[in-house]
PDB file of C-alpha atoms in Angstrom:
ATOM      1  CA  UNK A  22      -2.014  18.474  20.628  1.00 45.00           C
ATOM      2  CA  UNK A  23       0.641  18.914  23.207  1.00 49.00           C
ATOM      3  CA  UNK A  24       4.212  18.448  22.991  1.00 52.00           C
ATOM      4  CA  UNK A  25       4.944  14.962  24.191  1.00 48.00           C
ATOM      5  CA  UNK A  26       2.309  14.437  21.397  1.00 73.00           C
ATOM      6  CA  UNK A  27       4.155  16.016  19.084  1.00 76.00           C
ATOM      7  CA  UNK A  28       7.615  14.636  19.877  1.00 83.00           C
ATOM      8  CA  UNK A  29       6.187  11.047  19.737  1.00 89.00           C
ATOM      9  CA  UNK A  30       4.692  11.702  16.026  1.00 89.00           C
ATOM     10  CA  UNK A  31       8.670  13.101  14.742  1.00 92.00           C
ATOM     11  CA  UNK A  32      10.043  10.117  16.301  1.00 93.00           C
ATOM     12  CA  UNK A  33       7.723   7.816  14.190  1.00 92.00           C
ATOM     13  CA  UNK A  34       7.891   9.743  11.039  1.00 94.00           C
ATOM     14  CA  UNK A  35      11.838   9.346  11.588  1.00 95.00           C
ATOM     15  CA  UNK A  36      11.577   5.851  12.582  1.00 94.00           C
ATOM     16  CA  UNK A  37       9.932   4.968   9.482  1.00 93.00           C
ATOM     17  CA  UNK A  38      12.563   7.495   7.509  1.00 96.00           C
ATOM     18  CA  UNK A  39      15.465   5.160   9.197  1.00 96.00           C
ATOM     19  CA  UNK A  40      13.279   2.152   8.199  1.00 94.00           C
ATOM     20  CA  UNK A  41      13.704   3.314   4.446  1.00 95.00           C
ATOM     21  CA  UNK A  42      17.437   4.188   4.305  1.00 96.00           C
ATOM     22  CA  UNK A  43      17.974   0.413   5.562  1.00 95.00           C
ATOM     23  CA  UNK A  44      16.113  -1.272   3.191  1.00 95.00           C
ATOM     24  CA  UNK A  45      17.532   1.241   0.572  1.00 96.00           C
ATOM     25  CA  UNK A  46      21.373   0.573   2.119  1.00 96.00           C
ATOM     26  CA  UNK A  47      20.678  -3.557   1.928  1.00 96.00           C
ATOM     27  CA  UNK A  48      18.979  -2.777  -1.871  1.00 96.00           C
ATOM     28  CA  UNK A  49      21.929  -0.794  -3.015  1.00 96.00           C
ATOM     29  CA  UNK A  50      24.389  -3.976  -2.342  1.00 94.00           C
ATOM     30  CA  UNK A  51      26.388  -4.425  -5.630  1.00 91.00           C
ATOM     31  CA  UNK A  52      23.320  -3.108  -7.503  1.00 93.00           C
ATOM     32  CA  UNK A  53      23.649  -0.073 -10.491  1.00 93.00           C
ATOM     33  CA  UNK A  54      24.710   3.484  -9.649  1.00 93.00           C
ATOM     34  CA  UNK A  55      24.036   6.523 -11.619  1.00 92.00           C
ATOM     35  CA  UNK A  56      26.801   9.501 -11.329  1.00 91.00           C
ATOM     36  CA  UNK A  57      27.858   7.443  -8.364  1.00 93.00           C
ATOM     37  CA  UNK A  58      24.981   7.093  -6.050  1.00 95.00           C
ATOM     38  CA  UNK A  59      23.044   3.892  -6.131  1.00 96.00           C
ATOM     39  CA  UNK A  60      20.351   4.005  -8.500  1.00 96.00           C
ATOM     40  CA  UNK A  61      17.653   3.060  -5.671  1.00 96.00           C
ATOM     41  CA  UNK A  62      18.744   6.108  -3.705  1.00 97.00           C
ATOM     42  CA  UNK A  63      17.155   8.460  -6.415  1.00 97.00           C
ATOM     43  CA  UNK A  64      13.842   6.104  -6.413  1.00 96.00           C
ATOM     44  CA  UNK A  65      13.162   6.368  -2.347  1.00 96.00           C
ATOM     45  CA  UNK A  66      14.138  10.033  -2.125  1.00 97.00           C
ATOM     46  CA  UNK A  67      11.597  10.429  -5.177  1.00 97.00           C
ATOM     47  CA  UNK A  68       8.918   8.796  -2.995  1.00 97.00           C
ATOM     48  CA  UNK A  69       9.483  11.405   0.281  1.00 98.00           C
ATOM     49  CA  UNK A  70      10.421  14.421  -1.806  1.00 97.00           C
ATOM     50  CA  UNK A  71       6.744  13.564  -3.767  1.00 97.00           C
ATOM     51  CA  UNK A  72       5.005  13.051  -0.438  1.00 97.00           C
ATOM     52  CA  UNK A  73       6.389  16.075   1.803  1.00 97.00           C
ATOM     53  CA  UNK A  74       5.673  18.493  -1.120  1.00 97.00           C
ATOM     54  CA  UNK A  75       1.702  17.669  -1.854  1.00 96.00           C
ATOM     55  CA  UNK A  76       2.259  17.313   2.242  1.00 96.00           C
ATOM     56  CA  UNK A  77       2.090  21.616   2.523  1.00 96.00           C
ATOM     57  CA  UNK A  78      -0.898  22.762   0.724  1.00 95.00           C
ATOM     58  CA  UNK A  79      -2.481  19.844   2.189  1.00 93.00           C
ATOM     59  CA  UNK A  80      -1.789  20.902   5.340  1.00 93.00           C
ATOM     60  CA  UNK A  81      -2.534  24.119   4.599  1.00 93.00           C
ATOM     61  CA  UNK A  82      -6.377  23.202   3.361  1.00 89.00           C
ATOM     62  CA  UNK A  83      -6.742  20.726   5.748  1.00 90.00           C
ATOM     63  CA  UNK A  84      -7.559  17.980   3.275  1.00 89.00           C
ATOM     64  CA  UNK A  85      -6.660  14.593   2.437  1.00 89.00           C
ATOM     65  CA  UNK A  86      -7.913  14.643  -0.994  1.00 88.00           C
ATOM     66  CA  UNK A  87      -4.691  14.237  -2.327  1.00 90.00           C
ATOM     67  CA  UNK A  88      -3.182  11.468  -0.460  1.00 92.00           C
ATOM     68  CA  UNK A  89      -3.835   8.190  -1.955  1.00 89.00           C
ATOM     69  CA  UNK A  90      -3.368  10.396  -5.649  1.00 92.00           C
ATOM     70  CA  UNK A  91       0.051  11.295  -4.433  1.00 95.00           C
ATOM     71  CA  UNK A  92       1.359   7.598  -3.174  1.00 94.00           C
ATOM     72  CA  UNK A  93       0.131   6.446  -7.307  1.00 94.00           C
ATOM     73  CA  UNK A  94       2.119   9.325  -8.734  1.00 95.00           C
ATOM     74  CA  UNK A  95       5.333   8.418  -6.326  1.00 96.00           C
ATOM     75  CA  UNK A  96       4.809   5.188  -7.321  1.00 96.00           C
ATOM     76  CA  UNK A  97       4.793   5.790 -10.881  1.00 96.00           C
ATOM     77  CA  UNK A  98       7.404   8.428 -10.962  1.00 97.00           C
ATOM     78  CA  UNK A  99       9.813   5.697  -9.352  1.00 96.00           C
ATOM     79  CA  UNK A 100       9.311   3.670 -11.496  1.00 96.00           C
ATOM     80  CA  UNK A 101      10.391   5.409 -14.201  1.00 96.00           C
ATOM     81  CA  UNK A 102      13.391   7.052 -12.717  1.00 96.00           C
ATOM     82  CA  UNK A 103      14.424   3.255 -11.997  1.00 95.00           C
ATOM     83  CA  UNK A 104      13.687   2.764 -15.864  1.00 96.00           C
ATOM     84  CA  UNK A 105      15.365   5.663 -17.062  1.00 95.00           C
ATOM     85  CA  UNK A 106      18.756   5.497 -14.897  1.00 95.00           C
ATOM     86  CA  UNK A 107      18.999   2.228 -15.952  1.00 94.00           C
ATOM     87  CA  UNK A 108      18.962   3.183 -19.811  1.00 94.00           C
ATOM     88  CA  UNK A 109      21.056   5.815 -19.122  1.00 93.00           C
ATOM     89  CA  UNK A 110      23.674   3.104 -18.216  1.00 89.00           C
ATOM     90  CA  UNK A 111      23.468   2.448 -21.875  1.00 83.00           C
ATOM     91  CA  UNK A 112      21.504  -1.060 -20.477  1.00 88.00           C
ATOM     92  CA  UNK A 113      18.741  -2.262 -22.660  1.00 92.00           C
ATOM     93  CA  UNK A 114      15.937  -2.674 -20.320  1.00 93.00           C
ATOM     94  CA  UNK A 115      15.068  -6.689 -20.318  1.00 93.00           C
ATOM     95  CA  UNK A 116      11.369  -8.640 -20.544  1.00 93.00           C
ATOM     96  CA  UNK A 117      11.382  -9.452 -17.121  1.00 94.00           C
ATOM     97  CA  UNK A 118      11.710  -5.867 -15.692  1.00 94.00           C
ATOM     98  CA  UNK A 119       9.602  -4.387 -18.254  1.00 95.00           C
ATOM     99  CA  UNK A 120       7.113  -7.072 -17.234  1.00 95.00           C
ATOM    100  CA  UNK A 121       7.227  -5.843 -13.346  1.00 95.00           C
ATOM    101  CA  UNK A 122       7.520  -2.176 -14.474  1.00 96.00           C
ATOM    102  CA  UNK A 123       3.954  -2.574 -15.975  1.00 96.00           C
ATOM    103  CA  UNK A 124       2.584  -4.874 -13.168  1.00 96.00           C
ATOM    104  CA  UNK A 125       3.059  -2.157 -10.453  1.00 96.00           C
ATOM    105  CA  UNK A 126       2.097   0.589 -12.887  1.00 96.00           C
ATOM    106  CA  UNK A 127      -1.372  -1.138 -13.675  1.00 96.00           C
ATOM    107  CA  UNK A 128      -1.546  -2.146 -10.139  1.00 96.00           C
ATOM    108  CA  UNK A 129      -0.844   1.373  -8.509  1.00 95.00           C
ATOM    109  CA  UNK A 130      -2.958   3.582 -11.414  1.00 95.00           C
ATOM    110  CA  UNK A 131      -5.926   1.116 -10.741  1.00 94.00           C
ATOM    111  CA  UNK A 132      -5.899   1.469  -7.091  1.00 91.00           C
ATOM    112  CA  UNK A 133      -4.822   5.445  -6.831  1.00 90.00           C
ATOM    113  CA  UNK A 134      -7.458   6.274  -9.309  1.00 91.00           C
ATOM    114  CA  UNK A 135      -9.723   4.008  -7.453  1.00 89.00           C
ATOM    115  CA  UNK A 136      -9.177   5.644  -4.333  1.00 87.00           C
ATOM    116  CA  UNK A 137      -9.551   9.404  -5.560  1.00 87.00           C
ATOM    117  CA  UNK A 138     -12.543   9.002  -7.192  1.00 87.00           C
ATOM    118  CA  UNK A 139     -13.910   7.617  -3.540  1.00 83.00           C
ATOM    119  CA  UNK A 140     -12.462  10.176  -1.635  1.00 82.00           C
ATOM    120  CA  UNK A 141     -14.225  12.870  -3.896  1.00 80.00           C
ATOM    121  CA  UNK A 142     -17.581  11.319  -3.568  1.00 79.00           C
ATOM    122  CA  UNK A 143     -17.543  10.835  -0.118  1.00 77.00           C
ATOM    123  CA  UNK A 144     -15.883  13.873   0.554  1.00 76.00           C
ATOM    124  CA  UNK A 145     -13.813  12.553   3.631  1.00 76.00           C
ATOM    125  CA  UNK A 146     -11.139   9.934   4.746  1.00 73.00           C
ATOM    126  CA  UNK A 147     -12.524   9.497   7.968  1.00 73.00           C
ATOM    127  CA  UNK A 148      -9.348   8.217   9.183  1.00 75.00           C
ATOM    128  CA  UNK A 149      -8.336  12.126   9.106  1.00 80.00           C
ATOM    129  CA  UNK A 150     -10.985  13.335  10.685  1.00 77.00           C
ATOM    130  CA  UNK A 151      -8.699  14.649  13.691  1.00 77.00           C
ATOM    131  CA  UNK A 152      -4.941  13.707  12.189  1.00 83.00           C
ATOM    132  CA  UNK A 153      -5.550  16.660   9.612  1.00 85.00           C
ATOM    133  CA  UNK A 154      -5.704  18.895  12.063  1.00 86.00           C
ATOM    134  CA  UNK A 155      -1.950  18.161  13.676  1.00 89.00           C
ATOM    135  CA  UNK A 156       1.202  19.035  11.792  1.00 92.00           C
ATOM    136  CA  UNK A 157       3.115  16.149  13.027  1.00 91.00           C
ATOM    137  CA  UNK A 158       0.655  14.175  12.990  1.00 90.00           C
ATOM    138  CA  UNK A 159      -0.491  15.143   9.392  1.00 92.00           C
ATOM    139  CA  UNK A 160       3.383  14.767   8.374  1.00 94.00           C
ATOM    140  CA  UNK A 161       3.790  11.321   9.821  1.00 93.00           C
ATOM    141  CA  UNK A 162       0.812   9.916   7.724  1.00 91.00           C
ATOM    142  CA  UNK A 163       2.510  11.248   4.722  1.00 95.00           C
ATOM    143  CA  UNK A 164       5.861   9.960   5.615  1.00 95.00           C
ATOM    144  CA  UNK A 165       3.989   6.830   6.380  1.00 91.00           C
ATOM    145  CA  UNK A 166       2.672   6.825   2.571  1.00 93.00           C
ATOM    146  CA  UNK A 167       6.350   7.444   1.517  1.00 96.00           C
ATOM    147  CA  UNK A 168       7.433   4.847   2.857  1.00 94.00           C
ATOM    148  CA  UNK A 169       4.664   2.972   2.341  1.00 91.00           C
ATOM    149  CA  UNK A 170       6.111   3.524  -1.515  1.00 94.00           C
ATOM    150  CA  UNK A 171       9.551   2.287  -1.057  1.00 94.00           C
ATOM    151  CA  UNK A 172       9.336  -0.668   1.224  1.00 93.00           C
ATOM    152  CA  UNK A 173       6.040  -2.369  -0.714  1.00 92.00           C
ATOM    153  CA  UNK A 174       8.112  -1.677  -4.037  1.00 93.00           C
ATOM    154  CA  UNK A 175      11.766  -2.058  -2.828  1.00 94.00           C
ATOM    155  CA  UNK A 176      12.393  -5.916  -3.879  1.00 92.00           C
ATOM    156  CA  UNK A 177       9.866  -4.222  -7.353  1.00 95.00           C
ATOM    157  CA  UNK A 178      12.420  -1.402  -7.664  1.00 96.00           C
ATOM    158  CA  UNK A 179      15.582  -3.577  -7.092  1.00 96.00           C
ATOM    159  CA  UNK A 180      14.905  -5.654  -9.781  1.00 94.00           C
ATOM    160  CA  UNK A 181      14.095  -3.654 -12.252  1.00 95.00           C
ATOM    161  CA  UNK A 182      17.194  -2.315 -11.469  1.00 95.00           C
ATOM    162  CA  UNK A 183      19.119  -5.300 -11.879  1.00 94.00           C
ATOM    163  CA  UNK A 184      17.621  -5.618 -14.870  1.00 93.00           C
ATOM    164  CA  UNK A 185      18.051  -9.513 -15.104  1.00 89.00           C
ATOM    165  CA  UNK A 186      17.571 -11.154 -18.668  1.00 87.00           C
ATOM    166  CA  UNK A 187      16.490 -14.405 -16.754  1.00 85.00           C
ATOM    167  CA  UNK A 188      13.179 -14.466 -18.240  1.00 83.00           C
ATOM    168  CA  UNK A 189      10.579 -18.204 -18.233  1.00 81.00           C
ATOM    169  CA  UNK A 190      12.140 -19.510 -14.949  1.00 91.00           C
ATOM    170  CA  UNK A 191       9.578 -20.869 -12.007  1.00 95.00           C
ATOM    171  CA  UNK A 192       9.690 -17.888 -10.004  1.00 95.00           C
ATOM    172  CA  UNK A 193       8.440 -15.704 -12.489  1.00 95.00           C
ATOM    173  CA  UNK A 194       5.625 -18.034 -13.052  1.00 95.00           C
ATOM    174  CA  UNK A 195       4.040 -18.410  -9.972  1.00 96.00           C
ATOM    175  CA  UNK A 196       4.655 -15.063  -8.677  1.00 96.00           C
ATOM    176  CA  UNK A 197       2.953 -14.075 -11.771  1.00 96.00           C
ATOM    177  CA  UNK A 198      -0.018 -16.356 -10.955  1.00 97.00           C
ATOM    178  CA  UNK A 199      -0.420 -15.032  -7.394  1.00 96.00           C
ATOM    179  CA  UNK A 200       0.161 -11.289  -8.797  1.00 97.00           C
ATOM    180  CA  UNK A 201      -3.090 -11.650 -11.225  1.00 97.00           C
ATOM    181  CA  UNK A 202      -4.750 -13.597  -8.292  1.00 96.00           C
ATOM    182  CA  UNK A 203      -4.352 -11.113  -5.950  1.00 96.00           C
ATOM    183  CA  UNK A 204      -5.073  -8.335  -8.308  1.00 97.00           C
ATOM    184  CA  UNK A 205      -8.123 -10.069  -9.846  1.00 96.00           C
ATOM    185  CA  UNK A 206      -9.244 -10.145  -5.790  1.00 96.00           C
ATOM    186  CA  UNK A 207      -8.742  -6.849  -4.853  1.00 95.00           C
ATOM    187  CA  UNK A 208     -10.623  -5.330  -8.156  1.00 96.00           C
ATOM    188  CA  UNK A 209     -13.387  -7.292  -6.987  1.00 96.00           C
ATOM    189  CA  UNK A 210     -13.823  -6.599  -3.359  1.00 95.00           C
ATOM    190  CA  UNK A 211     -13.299  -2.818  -4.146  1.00 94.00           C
ATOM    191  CA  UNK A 212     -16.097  -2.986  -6.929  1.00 94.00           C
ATOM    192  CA  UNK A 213     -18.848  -5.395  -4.583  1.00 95.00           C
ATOM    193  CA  UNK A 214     -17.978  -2.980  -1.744  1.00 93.00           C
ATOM    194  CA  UNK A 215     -18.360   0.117  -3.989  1.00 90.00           C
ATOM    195  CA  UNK A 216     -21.974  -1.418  -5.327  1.00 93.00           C
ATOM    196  CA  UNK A 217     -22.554  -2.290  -1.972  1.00 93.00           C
ATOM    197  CA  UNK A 218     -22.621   1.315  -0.546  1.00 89.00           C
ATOM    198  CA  UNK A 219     -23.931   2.949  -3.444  1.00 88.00           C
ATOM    199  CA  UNK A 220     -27.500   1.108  -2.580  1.00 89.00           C
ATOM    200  CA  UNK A 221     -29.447   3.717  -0.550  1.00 88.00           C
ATOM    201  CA  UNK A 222     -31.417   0.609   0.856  1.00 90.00           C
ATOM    202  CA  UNK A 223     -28.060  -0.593   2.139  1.00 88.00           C
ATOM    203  CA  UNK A 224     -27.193   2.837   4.495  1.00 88.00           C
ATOM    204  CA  UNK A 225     -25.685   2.044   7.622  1.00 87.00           C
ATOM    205  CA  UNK A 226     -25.296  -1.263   7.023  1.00 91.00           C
ATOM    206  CA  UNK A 227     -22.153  -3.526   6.516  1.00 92.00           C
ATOM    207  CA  UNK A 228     -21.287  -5.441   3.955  1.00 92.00           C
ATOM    208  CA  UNK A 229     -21.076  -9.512   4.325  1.00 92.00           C
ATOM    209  CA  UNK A 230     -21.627 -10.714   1.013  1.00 92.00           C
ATOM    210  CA  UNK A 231     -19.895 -11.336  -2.132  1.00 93.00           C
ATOM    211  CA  UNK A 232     -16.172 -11.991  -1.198  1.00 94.00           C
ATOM    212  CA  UNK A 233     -16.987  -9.866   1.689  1.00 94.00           C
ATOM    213  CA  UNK A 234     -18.574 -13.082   3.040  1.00 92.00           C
ATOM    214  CA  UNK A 235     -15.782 -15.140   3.463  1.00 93.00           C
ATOM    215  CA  UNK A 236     -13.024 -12.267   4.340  1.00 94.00           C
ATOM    216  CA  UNK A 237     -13.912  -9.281   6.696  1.00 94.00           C
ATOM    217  CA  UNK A 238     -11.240  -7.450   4.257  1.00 94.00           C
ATOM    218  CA  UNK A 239     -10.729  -9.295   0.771  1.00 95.00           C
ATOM    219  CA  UNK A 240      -9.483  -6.092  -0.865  1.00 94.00           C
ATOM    220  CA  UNK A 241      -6.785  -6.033   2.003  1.00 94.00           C
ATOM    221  CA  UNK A 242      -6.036 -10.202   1.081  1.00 94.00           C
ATOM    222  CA  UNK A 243      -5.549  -9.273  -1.915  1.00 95.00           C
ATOM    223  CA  UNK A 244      -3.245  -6.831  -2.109  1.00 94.00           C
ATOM    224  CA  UNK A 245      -0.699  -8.707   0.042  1.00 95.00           C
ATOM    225  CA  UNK A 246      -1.062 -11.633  -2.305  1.00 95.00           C
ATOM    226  CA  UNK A 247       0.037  -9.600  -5.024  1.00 96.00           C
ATOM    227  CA  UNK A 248       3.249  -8.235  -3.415  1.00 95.00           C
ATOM    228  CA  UNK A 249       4.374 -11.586  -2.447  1.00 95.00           C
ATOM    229  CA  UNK A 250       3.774 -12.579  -6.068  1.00 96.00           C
ATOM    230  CA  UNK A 251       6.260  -9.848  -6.804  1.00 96.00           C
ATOM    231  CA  UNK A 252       8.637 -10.404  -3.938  1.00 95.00           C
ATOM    232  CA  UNK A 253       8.974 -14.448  -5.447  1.00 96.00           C
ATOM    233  CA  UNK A 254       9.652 -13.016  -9.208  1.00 95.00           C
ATOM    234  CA  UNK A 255      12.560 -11.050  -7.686  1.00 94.00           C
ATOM    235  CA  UNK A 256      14.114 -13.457  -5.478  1.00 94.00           C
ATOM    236  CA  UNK A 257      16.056 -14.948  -8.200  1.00 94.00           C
ATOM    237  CA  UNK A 258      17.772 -11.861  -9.322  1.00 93.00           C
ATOM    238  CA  UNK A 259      18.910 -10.811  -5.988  1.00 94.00           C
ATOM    239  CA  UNK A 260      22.071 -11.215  -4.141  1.00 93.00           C
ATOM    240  CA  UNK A 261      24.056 -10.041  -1.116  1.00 94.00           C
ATOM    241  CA  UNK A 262      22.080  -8.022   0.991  1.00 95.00           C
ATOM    242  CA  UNK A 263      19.389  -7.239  -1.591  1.00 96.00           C
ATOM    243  CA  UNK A 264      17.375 -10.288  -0.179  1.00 95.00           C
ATOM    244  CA  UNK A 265      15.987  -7.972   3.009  1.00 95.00           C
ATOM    245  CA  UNK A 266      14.141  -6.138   0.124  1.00 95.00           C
ATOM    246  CA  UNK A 267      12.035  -9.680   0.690  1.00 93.00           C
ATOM    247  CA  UNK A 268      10.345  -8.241   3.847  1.00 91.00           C
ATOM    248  CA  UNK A 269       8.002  -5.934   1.091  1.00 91.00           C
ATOM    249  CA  UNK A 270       4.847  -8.496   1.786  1.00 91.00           C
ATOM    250  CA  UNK A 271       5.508  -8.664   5.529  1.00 91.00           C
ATOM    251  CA  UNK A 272       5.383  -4.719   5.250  1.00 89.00           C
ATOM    252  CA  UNK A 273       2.624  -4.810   3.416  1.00 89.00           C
ATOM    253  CA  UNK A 274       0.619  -7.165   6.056  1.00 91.00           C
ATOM    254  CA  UNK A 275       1.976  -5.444   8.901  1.00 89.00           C
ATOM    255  CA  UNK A 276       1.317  -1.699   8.199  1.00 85.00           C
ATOM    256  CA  UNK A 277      -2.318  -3.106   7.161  1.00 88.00           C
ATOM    257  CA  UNK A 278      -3.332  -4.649  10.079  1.00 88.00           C
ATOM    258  CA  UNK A 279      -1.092  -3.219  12.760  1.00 84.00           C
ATOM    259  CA  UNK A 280      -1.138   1.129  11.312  1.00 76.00           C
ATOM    260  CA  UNK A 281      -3.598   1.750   9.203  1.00 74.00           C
ATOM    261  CA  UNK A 282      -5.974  -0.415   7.778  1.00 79.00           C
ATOM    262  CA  UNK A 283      -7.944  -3.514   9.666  1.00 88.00           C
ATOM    263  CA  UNK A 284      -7.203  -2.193  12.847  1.00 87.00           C
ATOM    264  CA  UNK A 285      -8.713   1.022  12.768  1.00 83.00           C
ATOM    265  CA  UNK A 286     -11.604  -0.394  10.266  1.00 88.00           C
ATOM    266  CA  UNK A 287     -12.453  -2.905  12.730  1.00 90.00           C
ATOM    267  CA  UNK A 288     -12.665  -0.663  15.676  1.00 88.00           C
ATOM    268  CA  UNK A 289     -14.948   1.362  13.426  1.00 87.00           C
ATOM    269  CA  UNK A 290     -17.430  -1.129  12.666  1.00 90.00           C
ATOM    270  CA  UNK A 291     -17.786  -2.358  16.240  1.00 91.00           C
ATOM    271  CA  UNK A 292     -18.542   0.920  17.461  1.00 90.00           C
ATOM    272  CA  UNK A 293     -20.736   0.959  14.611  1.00 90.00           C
ATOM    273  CA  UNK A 294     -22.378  -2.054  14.733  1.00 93.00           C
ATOM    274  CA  UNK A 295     -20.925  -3.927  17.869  1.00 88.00           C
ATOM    275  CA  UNK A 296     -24.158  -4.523  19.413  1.00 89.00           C
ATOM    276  CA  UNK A 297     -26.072  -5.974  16.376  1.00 90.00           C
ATOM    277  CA  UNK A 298     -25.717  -9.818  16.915  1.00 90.00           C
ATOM    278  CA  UNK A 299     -25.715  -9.777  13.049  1.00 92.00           C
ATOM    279  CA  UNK A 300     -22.481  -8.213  13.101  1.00 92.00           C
ATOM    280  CA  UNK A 301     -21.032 -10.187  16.037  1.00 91.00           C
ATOM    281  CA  UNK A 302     -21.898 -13.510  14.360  1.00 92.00           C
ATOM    282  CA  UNK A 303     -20.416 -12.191  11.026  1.00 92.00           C
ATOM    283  CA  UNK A 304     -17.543 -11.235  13.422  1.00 91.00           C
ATOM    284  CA  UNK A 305     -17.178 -14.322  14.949  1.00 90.00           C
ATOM    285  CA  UNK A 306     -17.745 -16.417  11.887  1.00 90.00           C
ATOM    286  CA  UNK A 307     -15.555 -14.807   9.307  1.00 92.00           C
ATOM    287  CA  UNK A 308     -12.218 -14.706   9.221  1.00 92.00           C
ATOM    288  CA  UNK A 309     -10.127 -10.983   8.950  1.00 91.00           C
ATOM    289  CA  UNK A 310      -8.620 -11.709   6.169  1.00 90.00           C
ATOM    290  CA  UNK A 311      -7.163 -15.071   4.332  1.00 87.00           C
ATOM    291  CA  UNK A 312     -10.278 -16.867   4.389  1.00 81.00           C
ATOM    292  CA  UNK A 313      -9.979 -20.419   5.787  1.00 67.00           C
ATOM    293  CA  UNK A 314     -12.183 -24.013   6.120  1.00 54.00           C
ATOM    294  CA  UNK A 315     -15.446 -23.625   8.520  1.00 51.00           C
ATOM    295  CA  UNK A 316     -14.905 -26.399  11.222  1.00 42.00           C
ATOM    296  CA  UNK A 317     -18.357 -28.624  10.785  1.00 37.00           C
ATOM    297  CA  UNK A 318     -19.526 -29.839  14.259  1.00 34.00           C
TER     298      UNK A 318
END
């Protein structure tokens, strides 16, 4: 890779790095401070310090096995350094943080463990076939996935630090409902997909059934229906600047469709299967990912 390469690849991961500690300033507005230092501080730098560490021997190996494993860990161990600094303020931690606390924690141990087990069957992330290979590169995919923790999480991580007693209230109902919907959809689309390939009579062949047949990437749905279910149980309990810890969902939709995710899926199945007119009318007819009413001529 040559150096313009290079330079363009530390200018993301620094981007996104600058990204982080803005969020992190607008999250730290009146919140809780441990020792001084705002309580979320300690929770991103977790996330980075996590993800450049596992970063090196990766690196070393060449190997991605370890990615997706590391982003559940960060998650996790933010999670409960959020927890634990709050406690430490001699604050008894309240029903509606323990409540988020647990739904990121099932969300992120389901999904990480999901994810590993994949990667060690199939043996590859294709999508580091060639990134691997790159330092900078390499790095900025994990400093993606650190940020990737902090930003999804951030309005999560906010208000579990705030640790609100407000507990019942609307928000926390339907953000609730649209968490287990989106969770409940994701589960499934990972589970039809992983059926799906595990039929030998099914090799080389996309999937267009099952939820698969009315999203082109349900899984992906899903999972951004979830985080705005979180982002709405939050937005009562923040104030000030805290409320640009809101743009977790957007986030979430852009980094999968726009950095890694749809786009580079999609550009992988049409050179896969671009000249199948199966594919083109499953293409044309089915939407990427919200799935939405079939005109009828």
């Amino acid at each position: 890779m040559n150096k313009h390469h290079k330079g363009i690849d530390y200018l993301r991961s620094l981007v996104f790095i600058l990204i982080a500690i803005f969020i992190g300033l607008g999250a730290a507005d009146g919140a809780l401070e441990y020792q001084g230092i705002p309580i979320i501080f300690f929770v991103m730098g977790s996330s980075f310090l996590i993800h450049w560490v596992v970063f090196i021997p990766s690196f070393i190996y060449r190997t991605e096995k370890y990615y997706d494993l590391t982003g559940m860990i960060a998650y996790l161990i933010a999670i409960i350094i959020s927890t634990y600094l709050v406690i430490l303020n001699d604050i008894v931690l309240s029903p509606r943080t323990l409540l988020v606390s647990v739904m990121v924690s099932i969300w992120t141990v389901r999904l990480g463990l999901f994810l590993f087990k994949r990667i060690k069957v199939e043996k590859e992330d294709k999508r580091f076939r060639n990134l691997k290979n790159s330092f900078s590169g390499f790095l900025f995919a994990w400093t993606v996935s650190a940020t990737w923790v902090c930003l999804t999480a951030s309005n999560a991580f906010t208000m579990i630090i705030a640790n609100s007693s407000l507990i019942g209230d609307i928000y926390l109902i339907i953000g609730f409902i649209l968490w287990s919907f989106g969770f409940i959809i994701e589960i499934i689309a990972d589970q039809q997909k992983k059926k799906f390939k595990l039929d030998k009579e099914n090799k080389d062949k996309f999937i267009s059934t099952g939820l698969w047949s009315v999203s082109r990437h349900p899984n992906y749905a899903g999972e951004i229906t979830l985080w705005f279910g979180i982002s709405i149980i939050s937005f009562p309990v923040l104030e000030g600047w805290q409320f640009i810890t809101l743009i977790s969902p957007i986030f979430v939709y852009l980094l999968l469709t726009k950095v890694s995710g749809v786009n580079m899926l999609e550009k992988r199945s049409d050179d896969q299967w671009g000249d199948q007119s199966e594919y083109q009318n499953y293409k044309k007819n089915t939407p990427v990912l919200f799935p939405f009413p079939k005109k009828i001529n």
